[in-house]
PDB file of C-alpha atoms in Angstrom:
ATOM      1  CA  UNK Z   1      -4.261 -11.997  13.399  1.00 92.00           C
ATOM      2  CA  UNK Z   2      -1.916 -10.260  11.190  1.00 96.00           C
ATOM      3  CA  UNK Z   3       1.385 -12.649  10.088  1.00 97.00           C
ATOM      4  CA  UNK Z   4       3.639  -9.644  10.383  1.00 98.00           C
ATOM      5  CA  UNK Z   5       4.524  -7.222  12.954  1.00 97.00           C
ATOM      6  CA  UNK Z   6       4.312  -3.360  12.198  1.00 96.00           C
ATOM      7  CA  UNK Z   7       7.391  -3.178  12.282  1.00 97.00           C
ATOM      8  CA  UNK Z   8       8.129  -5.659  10.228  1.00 98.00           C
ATOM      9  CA  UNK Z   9       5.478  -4.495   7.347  1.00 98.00           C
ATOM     10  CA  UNK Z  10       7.105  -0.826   7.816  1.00 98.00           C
ATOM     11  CA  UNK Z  11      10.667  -1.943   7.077  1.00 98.00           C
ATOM     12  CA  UNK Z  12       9.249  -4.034   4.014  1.00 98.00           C
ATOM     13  CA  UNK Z  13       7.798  -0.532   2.984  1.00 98.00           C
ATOM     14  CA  UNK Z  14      11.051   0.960   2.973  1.00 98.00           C
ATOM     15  CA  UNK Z  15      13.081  -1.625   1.721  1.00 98.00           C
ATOM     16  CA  UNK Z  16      10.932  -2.087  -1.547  1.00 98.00           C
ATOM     17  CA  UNK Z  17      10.254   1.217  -1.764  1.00 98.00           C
ATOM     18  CA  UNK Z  18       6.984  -0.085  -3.577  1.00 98.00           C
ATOM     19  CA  UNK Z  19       3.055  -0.871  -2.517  1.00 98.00           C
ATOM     20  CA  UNK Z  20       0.690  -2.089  -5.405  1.00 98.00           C
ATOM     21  CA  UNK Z  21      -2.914  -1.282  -4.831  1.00 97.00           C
ATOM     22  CA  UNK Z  22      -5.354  -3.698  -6.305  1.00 96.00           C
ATOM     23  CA  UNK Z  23      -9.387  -4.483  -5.850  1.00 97.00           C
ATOM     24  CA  UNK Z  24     -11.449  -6.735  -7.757  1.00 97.00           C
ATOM     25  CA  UNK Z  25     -14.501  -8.693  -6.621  1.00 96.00           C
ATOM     26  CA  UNK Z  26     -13.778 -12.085  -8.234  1.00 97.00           C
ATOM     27  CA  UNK Z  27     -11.634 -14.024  -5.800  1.00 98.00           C
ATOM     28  CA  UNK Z  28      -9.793 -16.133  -8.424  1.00 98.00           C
ATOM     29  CA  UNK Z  29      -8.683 -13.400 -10.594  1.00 98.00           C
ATOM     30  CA  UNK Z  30      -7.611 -11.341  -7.328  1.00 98.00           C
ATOM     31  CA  UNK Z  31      -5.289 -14.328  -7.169  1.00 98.00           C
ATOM     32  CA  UNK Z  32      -3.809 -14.059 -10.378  1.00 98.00           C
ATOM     33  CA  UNK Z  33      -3.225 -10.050  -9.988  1.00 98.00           C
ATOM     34  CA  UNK Z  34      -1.320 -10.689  -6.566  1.00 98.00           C
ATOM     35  CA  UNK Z  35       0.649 -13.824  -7.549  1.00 98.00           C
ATOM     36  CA  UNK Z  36       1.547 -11.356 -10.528  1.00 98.00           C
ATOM     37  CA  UNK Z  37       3.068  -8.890  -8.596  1.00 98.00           C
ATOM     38  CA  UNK Z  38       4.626 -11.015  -6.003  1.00 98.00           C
ATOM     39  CA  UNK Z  39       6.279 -13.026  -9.586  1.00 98.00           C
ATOM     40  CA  UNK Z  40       7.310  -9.476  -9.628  1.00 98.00           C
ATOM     41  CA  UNK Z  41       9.240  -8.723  -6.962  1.00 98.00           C
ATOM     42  CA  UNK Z  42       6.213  -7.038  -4.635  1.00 98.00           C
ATOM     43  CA  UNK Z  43       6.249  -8.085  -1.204  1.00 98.00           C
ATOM     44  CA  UNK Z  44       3.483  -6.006  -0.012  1.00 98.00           C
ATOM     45  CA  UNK Z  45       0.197  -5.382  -1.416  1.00 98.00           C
ATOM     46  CA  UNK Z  46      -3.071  -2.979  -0.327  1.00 98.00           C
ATOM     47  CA  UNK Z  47      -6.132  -4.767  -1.269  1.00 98.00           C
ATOM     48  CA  UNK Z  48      -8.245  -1.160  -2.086  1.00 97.00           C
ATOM     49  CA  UNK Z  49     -11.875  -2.704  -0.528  1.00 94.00           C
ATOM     50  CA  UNK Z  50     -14.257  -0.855  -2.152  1.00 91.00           C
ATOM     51  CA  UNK Z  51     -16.792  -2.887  -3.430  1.00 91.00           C
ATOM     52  CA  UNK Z  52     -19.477  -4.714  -2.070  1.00 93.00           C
ATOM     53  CA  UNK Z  53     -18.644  -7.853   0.144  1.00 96.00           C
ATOM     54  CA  UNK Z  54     -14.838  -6.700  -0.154  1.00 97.00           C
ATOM     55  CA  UNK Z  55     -14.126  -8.185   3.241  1.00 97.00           C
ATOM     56  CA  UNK Z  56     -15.119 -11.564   2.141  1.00 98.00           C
ATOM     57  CA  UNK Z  57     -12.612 -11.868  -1.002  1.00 98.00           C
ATOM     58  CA  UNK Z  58     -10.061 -10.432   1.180  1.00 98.00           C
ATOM     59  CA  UNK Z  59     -10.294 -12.960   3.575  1.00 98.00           C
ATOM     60  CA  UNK Z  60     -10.004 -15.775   0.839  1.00 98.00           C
ATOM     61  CA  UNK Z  61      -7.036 -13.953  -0.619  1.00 98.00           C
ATOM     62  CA  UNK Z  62      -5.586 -13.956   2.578  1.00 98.00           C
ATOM     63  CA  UNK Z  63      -5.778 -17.471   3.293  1.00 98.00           C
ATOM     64  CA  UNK Z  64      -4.791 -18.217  -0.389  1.00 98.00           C
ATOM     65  CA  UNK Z  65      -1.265 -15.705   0.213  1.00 98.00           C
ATOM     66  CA  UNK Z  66      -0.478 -17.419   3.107  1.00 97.00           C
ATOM     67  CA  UNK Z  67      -0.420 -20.734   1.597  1.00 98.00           C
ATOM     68  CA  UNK Z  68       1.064 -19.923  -1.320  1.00 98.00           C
ATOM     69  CA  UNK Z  69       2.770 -16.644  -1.719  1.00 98.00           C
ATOM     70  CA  UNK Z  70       4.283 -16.612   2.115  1.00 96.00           C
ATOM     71  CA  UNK Z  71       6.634 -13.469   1.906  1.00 98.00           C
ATOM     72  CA  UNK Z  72       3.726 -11.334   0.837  1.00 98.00           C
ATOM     73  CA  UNK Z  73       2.731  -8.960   3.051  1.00 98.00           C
ATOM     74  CA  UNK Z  74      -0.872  -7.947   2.341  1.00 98.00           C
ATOM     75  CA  UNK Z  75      -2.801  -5.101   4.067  1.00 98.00           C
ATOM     76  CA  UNK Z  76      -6.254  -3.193   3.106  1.00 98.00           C
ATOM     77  CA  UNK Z  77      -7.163   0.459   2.042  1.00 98.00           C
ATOM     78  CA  UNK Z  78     -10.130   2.444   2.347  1.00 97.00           C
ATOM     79  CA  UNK Z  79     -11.403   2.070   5.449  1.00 97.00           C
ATOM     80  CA  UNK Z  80     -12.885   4.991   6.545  1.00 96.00           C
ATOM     81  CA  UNK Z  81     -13.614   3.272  10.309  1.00 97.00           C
ATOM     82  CA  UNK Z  82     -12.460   1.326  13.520  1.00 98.00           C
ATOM     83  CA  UNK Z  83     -15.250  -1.387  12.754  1.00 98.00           C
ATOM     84  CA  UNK Z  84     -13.937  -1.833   9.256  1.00 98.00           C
ATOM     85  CA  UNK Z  85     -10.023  -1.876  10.182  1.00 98.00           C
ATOM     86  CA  UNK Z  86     -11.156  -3.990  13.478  1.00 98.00           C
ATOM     87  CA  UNK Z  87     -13.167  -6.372  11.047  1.00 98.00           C
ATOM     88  CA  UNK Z  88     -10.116  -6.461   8.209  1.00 98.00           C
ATOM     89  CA  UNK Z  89      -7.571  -6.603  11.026  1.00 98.00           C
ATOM     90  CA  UNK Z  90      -9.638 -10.268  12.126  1.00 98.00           C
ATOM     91  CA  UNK Z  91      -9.110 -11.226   8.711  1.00 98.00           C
ATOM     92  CA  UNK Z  92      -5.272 -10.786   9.286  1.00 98.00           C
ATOM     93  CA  UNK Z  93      -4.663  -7.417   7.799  1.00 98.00           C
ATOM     94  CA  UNK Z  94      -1.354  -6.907   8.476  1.00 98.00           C
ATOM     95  CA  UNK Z  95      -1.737  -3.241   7.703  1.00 98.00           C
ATOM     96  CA  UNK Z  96      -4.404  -0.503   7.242  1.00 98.00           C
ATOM     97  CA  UNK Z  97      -4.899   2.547   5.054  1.00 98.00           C
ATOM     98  CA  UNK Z  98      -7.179   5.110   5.566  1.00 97.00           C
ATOM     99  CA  UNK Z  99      -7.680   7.875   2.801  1.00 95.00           C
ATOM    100  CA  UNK Z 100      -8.312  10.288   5.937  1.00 95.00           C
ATOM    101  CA  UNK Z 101      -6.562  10.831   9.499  1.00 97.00           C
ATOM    102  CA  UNK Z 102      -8.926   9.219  12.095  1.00 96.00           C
ATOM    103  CA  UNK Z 103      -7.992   8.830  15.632  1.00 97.00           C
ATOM    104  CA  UNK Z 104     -10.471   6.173  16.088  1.00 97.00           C
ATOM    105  CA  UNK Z 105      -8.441   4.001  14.279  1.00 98.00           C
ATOM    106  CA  UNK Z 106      -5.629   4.562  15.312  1.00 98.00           C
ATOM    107  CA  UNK Z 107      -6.446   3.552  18.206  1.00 98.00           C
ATOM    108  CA  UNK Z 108      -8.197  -0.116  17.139  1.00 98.00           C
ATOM    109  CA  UNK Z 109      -4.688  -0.780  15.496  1.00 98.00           C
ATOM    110  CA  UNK Z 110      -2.610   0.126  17.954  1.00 98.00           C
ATOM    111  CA  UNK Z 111      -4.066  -2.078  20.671  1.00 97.00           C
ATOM    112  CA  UNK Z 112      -3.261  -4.916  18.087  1.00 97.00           C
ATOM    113  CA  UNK Z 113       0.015  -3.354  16.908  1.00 97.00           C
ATOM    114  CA  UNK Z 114      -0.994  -3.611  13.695  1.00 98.00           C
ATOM    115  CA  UNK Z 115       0.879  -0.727  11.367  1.00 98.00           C
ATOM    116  CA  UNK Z 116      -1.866   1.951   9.903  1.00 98.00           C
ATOM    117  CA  UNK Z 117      -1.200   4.558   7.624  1.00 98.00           C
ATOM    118  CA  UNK Z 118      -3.516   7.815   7.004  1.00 98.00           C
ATOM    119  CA  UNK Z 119      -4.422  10.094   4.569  1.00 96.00           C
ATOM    120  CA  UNK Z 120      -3.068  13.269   5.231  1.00 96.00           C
ATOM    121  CA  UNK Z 121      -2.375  16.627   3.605  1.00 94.00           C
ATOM    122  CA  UNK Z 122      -0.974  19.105   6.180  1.00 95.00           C
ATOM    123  CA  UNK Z 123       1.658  18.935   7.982  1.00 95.00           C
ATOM    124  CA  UNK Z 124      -0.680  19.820  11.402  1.00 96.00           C
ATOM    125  CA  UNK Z 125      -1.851  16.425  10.253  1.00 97.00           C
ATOM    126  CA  UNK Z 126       0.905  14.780   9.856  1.00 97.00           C
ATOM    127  CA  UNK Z 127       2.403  15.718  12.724  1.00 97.00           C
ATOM    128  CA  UNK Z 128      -1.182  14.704  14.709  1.00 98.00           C
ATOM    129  CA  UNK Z 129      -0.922  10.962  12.804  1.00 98.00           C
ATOM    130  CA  UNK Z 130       2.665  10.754  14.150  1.00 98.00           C
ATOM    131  CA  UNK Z 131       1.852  12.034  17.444  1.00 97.00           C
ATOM    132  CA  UNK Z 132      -0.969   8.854  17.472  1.00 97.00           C
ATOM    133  CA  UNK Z 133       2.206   6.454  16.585  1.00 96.00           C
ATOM    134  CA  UNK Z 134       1.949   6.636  12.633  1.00 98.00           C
ATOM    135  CA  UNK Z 135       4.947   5.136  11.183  1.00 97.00           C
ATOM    136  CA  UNK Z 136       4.445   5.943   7.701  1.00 98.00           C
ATOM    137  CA  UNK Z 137       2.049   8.317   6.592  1.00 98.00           C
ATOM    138  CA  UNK Z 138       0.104   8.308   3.041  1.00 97.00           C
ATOM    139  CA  UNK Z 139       0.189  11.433   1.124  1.00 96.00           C
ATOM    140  CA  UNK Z 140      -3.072  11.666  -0.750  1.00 89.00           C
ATOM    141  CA  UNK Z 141      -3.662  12.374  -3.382  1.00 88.00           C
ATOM    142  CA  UNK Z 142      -0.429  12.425  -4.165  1.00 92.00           C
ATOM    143  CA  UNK Z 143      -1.045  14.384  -7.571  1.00 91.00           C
ATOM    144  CA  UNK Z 144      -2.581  16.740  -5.947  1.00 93.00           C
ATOM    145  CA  UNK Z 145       0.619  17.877  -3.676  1.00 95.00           C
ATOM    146  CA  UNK Z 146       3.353  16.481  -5.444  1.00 95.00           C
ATOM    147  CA  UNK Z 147       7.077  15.921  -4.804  1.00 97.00           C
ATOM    148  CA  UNK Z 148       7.550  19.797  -3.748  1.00 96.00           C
ATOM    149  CA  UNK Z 149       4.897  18.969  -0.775  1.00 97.00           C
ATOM    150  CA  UNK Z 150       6.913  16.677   0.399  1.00 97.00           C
ATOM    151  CA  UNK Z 151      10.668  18.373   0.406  1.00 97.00           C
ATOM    152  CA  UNK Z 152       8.810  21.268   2.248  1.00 96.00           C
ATOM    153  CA  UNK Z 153       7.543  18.581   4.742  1.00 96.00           C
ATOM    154  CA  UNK Z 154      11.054  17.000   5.550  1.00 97.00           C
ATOM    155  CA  UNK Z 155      12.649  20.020   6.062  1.00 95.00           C
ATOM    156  CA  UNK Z 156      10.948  20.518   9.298  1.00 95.00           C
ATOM    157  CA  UNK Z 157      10.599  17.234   9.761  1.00 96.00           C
ATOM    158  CA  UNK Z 158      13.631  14.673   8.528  1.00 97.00           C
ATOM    159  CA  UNK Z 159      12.360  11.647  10.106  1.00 97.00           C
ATOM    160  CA  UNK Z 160       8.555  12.161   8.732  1.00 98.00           C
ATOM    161  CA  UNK Z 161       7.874   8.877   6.414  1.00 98.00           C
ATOM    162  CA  UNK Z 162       5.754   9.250   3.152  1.00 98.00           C
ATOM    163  CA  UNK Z 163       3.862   7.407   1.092  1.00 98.00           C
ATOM    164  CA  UNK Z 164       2.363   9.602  -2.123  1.00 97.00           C
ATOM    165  CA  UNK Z 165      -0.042   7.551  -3.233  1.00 95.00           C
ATOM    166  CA  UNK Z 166      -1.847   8.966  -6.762  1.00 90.00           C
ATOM    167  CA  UNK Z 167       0.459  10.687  -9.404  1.00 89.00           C
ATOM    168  CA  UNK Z 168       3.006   8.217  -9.357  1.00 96.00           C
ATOM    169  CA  UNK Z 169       3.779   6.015 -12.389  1.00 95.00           C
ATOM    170  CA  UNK Z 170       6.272   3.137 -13.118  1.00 95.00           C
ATOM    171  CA  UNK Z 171       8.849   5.469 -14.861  1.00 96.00           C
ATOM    172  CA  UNK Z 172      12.280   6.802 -14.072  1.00 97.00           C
ATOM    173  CA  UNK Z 173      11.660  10.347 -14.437  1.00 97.00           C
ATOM    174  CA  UNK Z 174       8.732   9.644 -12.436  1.00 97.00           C
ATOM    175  CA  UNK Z 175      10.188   7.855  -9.614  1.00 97.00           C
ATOM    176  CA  UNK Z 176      13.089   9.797  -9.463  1.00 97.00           C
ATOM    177  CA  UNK Z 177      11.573  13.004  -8.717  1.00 97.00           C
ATOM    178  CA  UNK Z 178       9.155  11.572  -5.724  1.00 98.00           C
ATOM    179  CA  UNK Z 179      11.795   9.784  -4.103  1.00 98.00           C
ATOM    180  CA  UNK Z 180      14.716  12.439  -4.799  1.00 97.00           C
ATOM    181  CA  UNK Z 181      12.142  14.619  -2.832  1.00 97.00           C
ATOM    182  CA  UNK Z 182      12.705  12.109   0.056  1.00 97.00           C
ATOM    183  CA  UNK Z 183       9.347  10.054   0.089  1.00 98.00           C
ATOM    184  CA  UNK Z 184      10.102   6.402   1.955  1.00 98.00           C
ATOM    185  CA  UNK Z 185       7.638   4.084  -0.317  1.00 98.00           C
ATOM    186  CA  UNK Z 186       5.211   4.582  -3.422  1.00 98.00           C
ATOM    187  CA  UNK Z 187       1.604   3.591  -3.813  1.00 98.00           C
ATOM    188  CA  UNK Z 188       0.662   2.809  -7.103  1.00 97.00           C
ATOM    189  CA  UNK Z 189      -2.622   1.790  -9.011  1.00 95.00           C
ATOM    190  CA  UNK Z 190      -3.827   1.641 -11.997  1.00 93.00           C
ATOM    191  CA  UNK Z 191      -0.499   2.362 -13.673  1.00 95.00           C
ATOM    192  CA  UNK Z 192       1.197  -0.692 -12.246  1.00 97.00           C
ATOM    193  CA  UNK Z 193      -1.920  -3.302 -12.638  1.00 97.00           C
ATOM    194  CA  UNK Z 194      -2.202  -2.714 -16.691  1.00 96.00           C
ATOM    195  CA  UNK Z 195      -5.402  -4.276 -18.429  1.00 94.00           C
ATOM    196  CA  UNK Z 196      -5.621  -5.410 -21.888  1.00 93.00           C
ATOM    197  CA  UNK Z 197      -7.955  -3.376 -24.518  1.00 92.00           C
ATOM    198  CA  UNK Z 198     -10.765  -6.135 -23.895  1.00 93.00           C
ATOM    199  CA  UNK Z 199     -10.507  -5.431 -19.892  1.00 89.00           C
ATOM    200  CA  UNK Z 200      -8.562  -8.270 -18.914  1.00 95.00           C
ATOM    201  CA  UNK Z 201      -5.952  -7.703 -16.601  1.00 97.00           C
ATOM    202  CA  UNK Z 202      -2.680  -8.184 -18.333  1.00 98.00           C
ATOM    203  CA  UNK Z 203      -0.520 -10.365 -16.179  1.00 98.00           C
ATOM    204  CA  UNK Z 204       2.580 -10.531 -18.050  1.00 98.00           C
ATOM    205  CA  UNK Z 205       2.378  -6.511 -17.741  1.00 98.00           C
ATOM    206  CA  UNK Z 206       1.969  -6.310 -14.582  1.00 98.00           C
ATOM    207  CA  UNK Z 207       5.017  -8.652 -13.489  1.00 98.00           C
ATOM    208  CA  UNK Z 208       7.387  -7.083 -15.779  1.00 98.00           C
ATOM    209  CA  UNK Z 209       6.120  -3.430 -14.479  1.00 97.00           C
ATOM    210  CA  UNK Z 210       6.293  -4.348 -11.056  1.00 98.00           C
ATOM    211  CA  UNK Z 211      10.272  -5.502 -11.214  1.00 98.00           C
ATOM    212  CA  UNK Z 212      11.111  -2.412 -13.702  1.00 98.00           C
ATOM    213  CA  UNK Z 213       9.402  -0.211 -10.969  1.00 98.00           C
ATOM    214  CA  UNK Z 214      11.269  -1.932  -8.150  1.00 98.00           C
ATOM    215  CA  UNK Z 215      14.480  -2.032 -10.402  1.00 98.00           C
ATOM    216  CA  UNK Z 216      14.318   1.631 -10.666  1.00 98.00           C
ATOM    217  CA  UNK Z 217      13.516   2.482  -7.460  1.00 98.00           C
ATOM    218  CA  UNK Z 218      16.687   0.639  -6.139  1.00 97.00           C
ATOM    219  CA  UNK Z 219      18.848   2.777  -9.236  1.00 96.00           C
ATOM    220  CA  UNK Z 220      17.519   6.586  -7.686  1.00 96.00           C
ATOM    221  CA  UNK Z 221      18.464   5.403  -4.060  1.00 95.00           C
ATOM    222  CA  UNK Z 222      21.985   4.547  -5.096  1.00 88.00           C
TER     223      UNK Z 222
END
């Protein structure tokens, strides 16, 4: 079961302002990456399953978090299916991403009030993930529509929460301009989880991006 309530995982959302996204098939260095980011300030994290046996090393990481790094809230992304968010969701998934707006499962996550955020990229869409009790909806990819997509989105709709996730970087100008547009929370990648020129994942990086990104993000609220 998931720790946290939907609720709980979609004020953490807006609080921080920030999501890291992270995947990697070796259980031990999935460790380091998250313990990284949580060092960093990160309180929630989407584990991106897209490899092979991805729900087993999310289950271990899981287990690992909620020994060690208890305020982390950590959900999963790219499930394209009820089975795979009902399977993740046994794992204690305390929220689910989808890349694309499926009713199916929405409705797998609701029964277990577990928070779930789709893909969308029309506001019929967004308005049909709301209308299915979407709290925060995932705007992707986000480089695609950019920070104009989403001021023409609020105006109709004020209380619509986004998540661009792709095209956003740890950088004021950045930053400034997605959340000046009114998004709620950021996902962001591979320009938060840095890697050294050999491959390696560069911890020390990745901490000190992860509070300058949530240091900023707290500066173009206020």
């Amino acid at each position: 079961m998931a720790t946290f309530t939907r609720i709980e995982v979609a004020q953490t959302m807006t609080n921080t302002g920030l999501v890291p996204l992270f995947y990697h098939h070796d259980i031990e260095i999935a460790k380091q990456v998250v313990k990284a980011c949580y060092d960093g300030g990160a309180r929630l994290l989407e584990f991106t399953a897209r490899g092979d046996f991805a729900h087993e090393i999310f289950g271990d990481l899981n287990k690992y978090i909620r020994q060690e790094l208890p305020e982390m809230i950590l959900g999963v992304g790219s499930v394209t299916d009820a089975a795979s968010a009902s399977l993740y969701m046994s794992l204690g998934a305390n929220f689910i991403v989808t890349p694309v707006l499926r009713e199916d499962i929405a409705t797998v996550c609701n029964r277990r009030k577990v928070l779930w955020s789709p893909g969308c990229g029309s506001l019929t869409e967004i308005a049909k993930a709301e209308e299915l009790g979407c709290e925060i909806v995932k705007l992707f990819p986000g480089s695609i529509y950019g920070p104009e997509f989403v001021k023409a989105i609020k105006a109709p709709q004020p209380w619509t929460n986004i998540m661009p996730t792709g095209g956003v970087s740890p950088t004021l100008e950045n930053l400034l301009t997605w959340f000046t547009a009114g998004v709620t929370c950021v996902g962001m990648g591979s320009k938060l989880i840095h890697k050294k020129e050999n491959g390696e994942f560069d911890l020390e990086k990745i901490k000190t991006s992860t509070q300058e990104a949530l240091e900023i993000i707290k500066k173009v609220r206020s």
